[in-house]
Short mmCIF file of C-alpha atoms in Angstrom, two decimals:
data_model
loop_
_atom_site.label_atom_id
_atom_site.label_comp_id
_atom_site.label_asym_id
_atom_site.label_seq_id
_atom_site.Cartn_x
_atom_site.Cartn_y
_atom_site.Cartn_z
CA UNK A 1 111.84 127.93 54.28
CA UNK A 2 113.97 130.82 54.48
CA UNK A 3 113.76 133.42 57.09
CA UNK A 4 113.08 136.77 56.09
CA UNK A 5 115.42 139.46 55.16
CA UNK A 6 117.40 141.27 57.08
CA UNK A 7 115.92 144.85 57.15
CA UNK A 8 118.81 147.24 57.26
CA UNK A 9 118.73 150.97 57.72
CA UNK A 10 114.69 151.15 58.10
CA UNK A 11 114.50 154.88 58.40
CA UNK A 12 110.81 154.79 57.00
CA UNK A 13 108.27 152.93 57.76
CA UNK A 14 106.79 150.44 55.03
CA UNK A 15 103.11 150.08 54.46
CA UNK A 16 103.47 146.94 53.28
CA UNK A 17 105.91 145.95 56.00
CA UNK A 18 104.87 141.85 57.11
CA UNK A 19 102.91 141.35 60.34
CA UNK A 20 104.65 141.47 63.64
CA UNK A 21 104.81 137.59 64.10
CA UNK A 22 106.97 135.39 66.49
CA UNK A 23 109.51 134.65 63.14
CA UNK A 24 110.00 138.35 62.26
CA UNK A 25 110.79 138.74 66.01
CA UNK A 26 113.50 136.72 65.90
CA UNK A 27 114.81 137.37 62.49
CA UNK A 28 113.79 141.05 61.72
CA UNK A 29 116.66 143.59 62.41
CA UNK A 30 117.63 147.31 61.43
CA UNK A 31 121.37 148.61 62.52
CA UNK A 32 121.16 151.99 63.01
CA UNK A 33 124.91 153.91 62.84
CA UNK A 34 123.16 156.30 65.55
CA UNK A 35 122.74 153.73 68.12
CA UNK A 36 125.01 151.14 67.22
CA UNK A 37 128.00 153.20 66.79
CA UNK A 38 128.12 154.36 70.26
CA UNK A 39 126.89 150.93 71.94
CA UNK A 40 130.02 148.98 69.60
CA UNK A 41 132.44 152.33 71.12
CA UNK A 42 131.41 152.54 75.21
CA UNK A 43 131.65 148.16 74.87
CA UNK A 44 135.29 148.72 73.72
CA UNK A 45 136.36 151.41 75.77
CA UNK A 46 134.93 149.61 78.99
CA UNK A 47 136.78 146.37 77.72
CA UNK A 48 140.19 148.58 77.08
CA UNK A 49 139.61 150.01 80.74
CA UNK A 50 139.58 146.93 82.70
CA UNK A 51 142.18 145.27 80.57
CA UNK A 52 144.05 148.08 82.05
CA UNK A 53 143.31 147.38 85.36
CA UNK A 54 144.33 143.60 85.33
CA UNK A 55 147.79 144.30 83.28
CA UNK A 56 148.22 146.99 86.28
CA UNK A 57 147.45 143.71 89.15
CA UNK A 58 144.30 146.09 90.19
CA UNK A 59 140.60 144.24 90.67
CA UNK A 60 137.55 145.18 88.99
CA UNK A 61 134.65 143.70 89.71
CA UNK A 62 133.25 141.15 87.52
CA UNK A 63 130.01 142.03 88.19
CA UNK A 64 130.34 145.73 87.43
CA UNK A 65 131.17 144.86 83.70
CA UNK A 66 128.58 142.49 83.68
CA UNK A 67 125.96 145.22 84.71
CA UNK A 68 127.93 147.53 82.17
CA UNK A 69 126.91 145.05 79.21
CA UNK A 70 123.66 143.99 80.05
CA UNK A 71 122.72 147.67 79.94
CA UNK A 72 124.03 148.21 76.46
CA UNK A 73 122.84 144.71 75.26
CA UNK A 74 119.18 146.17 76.28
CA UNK A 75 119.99 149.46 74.12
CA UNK A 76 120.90 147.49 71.05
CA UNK A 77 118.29 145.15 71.56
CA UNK A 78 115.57 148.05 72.29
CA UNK A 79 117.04 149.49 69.20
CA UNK A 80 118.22 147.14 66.53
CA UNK A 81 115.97 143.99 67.35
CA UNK A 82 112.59 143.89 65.58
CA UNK A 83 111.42 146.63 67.66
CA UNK A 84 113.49 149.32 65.80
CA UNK A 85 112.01 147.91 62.89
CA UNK A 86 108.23 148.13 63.95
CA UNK A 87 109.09 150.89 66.35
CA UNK A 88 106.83 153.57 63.70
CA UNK A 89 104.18 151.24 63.03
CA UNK A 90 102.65 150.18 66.34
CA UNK A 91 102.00 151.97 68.84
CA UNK A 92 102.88 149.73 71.73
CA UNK A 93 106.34 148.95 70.18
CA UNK A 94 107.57 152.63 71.27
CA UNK A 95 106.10 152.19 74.33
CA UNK A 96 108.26 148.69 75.18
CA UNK A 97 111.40 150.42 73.43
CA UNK A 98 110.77 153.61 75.85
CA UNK A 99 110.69 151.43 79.52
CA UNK A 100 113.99 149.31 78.11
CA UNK A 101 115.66 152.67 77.24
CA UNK A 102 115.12 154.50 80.14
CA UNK A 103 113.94 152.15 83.18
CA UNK A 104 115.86 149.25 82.79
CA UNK A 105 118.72 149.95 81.04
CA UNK A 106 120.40 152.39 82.46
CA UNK A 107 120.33 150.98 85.90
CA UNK A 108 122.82 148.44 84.47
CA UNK A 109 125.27 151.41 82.83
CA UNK A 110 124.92 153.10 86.32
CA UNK A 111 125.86 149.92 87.94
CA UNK A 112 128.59 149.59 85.88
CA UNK A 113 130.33 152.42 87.48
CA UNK A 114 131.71 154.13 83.90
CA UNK A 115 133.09 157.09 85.95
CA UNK A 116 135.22 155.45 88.61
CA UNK A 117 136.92 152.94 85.97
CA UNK A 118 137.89 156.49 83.63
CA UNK A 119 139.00 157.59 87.35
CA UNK A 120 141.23 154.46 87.56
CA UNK A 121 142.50 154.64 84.46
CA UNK A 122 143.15 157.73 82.65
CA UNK A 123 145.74 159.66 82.86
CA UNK A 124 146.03 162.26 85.79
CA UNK A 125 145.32 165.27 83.30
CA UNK A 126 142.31 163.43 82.20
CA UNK A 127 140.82 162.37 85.74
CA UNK A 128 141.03 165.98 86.55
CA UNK A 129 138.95 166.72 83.58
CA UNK A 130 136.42 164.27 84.97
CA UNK A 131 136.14 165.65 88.28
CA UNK A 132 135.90 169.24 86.74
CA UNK A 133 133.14 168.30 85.29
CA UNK A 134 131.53 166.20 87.11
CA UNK A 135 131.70 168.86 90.08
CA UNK A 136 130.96 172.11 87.45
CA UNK A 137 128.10 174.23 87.87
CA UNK A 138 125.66 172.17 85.51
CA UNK A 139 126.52 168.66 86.23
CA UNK A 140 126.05 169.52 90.41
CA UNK A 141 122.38 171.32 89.51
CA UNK A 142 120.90 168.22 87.43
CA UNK A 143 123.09 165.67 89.45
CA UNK A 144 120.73 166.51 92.49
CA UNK A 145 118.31 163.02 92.49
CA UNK A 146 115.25 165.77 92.84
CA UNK A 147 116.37 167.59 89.74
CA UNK A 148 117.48 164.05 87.94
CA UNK A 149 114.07 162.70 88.61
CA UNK A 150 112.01 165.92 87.54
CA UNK A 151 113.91 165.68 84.56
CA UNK A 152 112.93 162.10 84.57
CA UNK A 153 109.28 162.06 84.97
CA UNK A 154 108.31 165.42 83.11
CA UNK A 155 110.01 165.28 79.50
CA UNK A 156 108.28 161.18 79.55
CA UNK A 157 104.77 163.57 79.89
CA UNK A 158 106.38 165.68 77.30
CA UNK A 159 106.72 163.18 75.05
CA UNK A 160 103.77 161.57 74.47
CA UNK A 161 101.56 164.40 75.23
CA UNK A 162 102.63 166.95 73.26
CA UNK A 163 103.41 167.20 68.67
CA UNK A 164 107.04 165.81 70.26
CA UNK A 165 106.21 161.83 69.32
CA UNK A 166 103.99 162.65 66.42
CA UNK A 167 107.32 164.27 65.20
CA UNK A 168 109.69 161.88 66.47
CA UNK A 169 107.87 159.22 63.88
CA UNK A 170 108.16 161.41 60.98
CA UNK A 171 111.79 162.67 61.64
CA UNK A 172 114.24 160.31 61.55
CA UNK A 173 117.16 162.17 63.51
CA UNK A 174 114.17 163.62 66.33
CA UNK A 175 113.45 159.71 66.31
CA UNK A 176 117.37 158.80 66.86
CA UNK A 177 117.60 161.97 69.59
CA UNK A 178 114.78 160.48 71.54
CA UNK A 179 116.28 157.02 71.89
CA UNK A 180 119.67 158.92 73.26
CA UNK A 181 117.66 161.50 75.38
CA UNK A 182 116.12 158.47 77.02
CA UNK A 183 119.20 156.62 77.69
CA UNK A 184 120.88 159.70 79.19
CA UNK A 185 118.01 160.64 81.26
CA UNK A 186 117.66 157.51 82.84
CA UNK A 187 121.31 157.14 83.36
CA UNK A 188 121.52 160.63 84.91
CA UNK A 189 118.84 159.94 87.70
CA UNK A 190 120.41 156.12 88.13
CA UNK A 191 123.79 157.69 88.47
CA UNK A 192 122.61 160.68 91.30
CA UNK A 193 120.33 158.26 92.60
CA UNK A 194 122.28 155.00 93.45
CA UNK A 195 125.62 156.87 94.06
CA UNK A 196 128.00 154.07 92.78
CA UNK A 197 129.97 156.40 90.55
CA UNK A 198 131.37 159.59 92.02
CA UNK A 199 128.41 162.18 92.49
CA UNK A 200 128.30 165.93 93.46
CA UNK A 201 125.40 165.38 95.78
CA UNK A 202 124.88 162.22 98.11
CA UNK A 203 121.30 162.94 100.06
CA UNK A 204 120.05 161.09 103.06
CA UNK A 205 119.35 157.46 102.25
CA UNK A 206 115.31 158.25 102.98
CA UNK A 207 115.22 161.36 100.29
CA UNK A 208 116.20 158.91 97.72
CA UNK A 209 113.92 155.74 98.24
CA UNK A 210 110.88 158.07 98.38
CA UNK A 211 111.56 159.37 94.84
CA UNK A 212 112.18 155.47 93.90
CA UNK A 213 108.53 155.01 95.33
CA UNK A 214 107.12 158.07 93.39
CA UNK A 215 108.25 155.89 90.06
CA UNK A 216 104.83 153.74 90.32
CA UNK A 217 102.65 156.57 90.80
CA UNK A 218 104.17 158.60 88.03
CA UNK A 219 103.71 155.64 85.67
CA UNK A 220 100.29 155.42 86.58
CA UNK A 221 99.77 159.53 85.38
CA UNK A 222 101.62 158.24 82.36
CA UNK A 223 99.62 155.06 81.01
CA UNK A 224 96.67 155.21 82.70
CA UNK A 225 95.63 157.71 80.57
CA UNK A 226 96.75 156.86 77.27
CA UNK A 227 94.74 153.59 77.96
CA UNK A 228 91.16 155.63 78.38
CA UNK A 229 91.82 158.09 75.18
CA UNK A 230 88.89 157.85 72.81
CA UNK A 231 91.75 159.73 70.31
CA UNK A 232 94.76 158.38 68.74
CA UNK A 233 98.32 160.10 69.45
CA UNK A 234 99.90 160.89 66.33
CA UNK A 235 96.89 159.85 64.04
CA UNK A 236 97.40 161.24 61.06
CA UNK A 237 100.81 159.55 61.01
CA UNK A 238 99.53 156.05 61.43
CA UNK A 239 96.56 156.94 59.13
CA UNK A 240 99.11 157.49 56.20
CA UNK A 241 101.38 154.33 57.52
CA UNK A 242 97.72 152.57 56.64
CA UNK A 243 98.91 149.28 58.03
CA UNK A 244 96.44 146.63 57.47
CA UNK A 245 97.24 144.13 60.23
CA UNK A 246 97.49 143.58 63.50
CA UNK A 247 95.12 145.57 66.37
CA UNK A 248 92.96 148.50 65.18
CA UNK A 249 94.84 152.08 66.23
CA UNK A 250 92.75 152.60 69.11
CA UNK A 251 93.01 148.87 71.00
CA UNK A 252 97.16 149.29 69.86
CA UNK A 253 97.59 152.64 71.89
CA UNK A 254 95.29 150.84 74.92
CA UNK A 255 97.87 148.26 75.08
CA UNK A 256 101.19 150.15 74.47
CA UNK A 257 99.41 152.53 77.91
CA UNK A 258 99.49 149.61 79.78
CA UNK A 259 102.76 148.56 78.87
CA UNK A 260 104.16 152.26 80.05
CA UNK A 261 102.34 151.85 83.51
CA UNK A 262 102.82 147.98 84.15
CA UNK A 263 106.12 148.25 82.75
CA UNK A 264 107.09 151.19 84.91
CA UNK A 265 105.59 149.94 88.39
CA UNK A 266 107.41 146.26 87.61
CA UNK A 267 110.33 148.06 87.16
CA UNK A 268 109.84 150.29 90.10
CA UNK A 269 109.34 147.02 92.36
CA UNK A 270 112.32 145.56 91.49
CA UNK A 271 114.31 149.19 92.46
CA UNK A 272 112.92 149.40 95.80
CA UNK A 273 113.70 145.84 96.57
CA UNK A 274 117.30 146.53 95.73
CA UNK A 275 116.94 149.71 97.45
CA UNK A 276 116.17 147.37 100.56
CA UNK A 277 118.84 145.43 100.36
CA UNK A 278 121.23 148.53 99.84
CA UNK A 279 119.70 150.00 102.97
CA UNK A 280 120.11 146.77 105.03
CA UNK A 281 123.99 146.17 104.10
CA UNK A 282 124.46 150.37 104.59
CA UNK A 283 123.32 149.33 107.91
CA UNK A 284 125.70 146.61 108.11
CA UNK A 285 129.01 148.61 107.29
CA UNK A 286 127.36 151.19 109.62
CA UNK A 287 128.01 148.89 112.59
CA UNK A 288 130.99 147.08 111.37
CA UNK A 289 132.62 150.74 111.03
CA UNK A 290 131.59 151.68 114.81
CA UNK A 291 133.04 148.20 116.09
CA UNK A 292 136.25 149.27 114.47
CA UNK A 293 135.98 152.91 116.02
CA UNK A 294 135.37 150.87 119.07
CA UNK A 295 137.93 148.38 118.95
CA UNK A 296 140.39 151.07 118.57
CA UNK A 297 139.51 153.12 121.37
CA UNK A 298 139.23 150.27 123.95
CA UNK A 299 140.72 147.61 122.59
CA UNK A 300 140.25 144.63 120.13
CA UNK A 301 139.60 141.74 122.30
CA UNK A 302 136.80 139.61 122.05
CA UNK A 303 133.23 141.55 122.41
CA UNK A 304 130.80 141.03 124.98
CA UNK A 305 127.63 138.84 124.23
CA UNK A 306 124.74 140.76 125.68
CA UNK A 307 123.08 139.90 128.93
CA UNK A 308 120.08 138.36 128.16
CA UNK A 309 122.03 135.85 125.90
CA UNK A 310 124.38 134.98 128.82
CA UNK A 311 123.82 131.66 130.77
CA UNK A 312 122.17 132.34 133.86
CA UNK A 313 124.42 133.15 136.75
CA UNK A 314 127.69 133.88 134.82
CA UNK A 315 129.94 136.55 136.27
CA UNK A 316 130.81 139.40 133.36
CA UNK A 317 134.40 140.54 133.30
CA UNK A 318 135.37 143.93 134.00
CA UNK A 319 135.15 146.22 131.43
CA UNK A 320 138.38 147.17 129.40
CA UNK A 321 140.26 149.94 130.80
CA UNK A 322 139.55 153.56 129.38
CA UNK A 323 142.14 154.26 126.77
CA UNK A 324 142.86 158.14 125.63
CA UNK A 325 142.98 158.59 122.09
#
């Protein structure tokens, strides 16, 4: 048996379209120019960078390019996969495409430090474009991690909660713009909030795990509610889509609000356990910086073991003598 076509270009969606089954998840697929234009561009200019970097004899670290594709894998996936075919006829299909686009995502681009490789390898007319704008007037207000994550948390409310995703289904360039608006809005409070890239603003290390913690809450305000509604967002859309399979409208939205508040406080877990482990090696170069300071100001012999794990008895040498700096 064949698998089914290819669906290319699916700007409208089809009443008739076949049920969302396990096959047409694996075989269904729609390549948007809008989305995979860009993706196909930032995967070759990322490649061309570090090529540079090698021919030059300069590291880059493997890991930051593998962070860099796994974030745009997850936008063409979100995107071209068989949700951007089903993504405007079930409700919970938006919702996935949503937490890929702007939780997950982007935390990989971030990683992926786009900013410092363009730093290491574009010409020096070019880098000072870069740091022009990334220290101008606009970039330093929203590249604060408060501003980033207002921006964040309040245009997800004004998404679903307003006409804004009753339009985005029924225009197909508002649909495209949200996809990109989610991407950048993630990566913009990723980028101020993790600090790998060069950033106007670098706030105590406290400041910015308590906005990571406000993530679960916020997701809660977001799904919670969608979950309870005895109405159906966008109604009169998916009345005319008249889709005869599948969940009724009303058990769909109930799952897809679920999805945006387990999806967001799963997501959220995972960033304050890596905002743990950030904290605890910050703490390590902390003290491996201050045994330096101290090595050069009395000298780099061996350290001291502490008193209570000497053995008992033993005589402690002298301290080292004071040395001006």
């Amino acid at each position: 048996m064949l698998p089914p076509p290819i669906t290319v270009l699916a700007w409208m969606p089809d009443a008739d379209q076949p049920p969302l089954t396990v096959s047409r998840m694996l075989t269904a697929w729609t390549f948007d120019p809008v989305m995979v234009i860009p993706v196909l561009v930032a995967a070759g200019l990322y490649l061309w960078g570090v090529r540079i970097l090698r021919r030059r004899g300069d590291a880059w670290p493997p890991s930051r390019t593998a962070y860099w594709f796994f974030g745009l894998v997850l936008v063409f996936v979100a995107t071209s996969s068989a949700l951007g075919v089903y993504d405007r006829t079930l409700f919970v299909v938006p919702a996935i495409q949503h937490m890929l686009l702007q939780m997950i995502a982007p935390v990989g681009l971030a990683m992926g430090a786009p900013i410092t490789l363009a730093m290491r390898t574009f010409p020096l007319e070019w880098r000072r474009v870069v740091l022009a704008v990334v220290h101008s007037g606009p970039v330093r207000f929203i590249g604060r991690p408060g501003v980033a994550f207002a921006l964040f948390a309040i245009t997800q409310f004004a998404f679903y909660y307003t006409p804004l995703y009753e339009a985005s289904l029924r225009n197909v360039w508002l649909h495209d713009f949200s996809h990109v608006h989610f991407v950048l809005v993630g990566f913009l409070f990723y980028w101020a909030l993790l600090g790998v890239d060069p950033v106007p603003h670098r706030p105590p290390f406290f400041f910015k795990f308590m906005l990571v913690l406000a993530l679960a809450p916020m997701h809660i305000l977001l799904g919670i509610p969608i979950m309870l509604m005895n109405e159906v967002l966008a109604e009169g859309y998916y009345l005319e889509v008249a889709r005869t399979w599948g969940p009724s409208l009303i058990d769909d939205q109930e799952v897809g609000g679920g999805v945006l508040w387990g999806f967001g406080d799963v997501a959220a877990a995972a960033l304050i356990s890596a905002f743990v482990v950030q904290w605890y090696r910050s703490d390590e170069r902390d003290a491996r910086r201050t045994d330096r300071a101290l090595d050069r100001q009395y000298g780099g012999g061996p350290t001291m073991p502490p008193w209570w794990l000497e053995p008992e008895g033993a005589e402690r040498p002298p301290p080292p003598p004071h040395r001006e700096v």
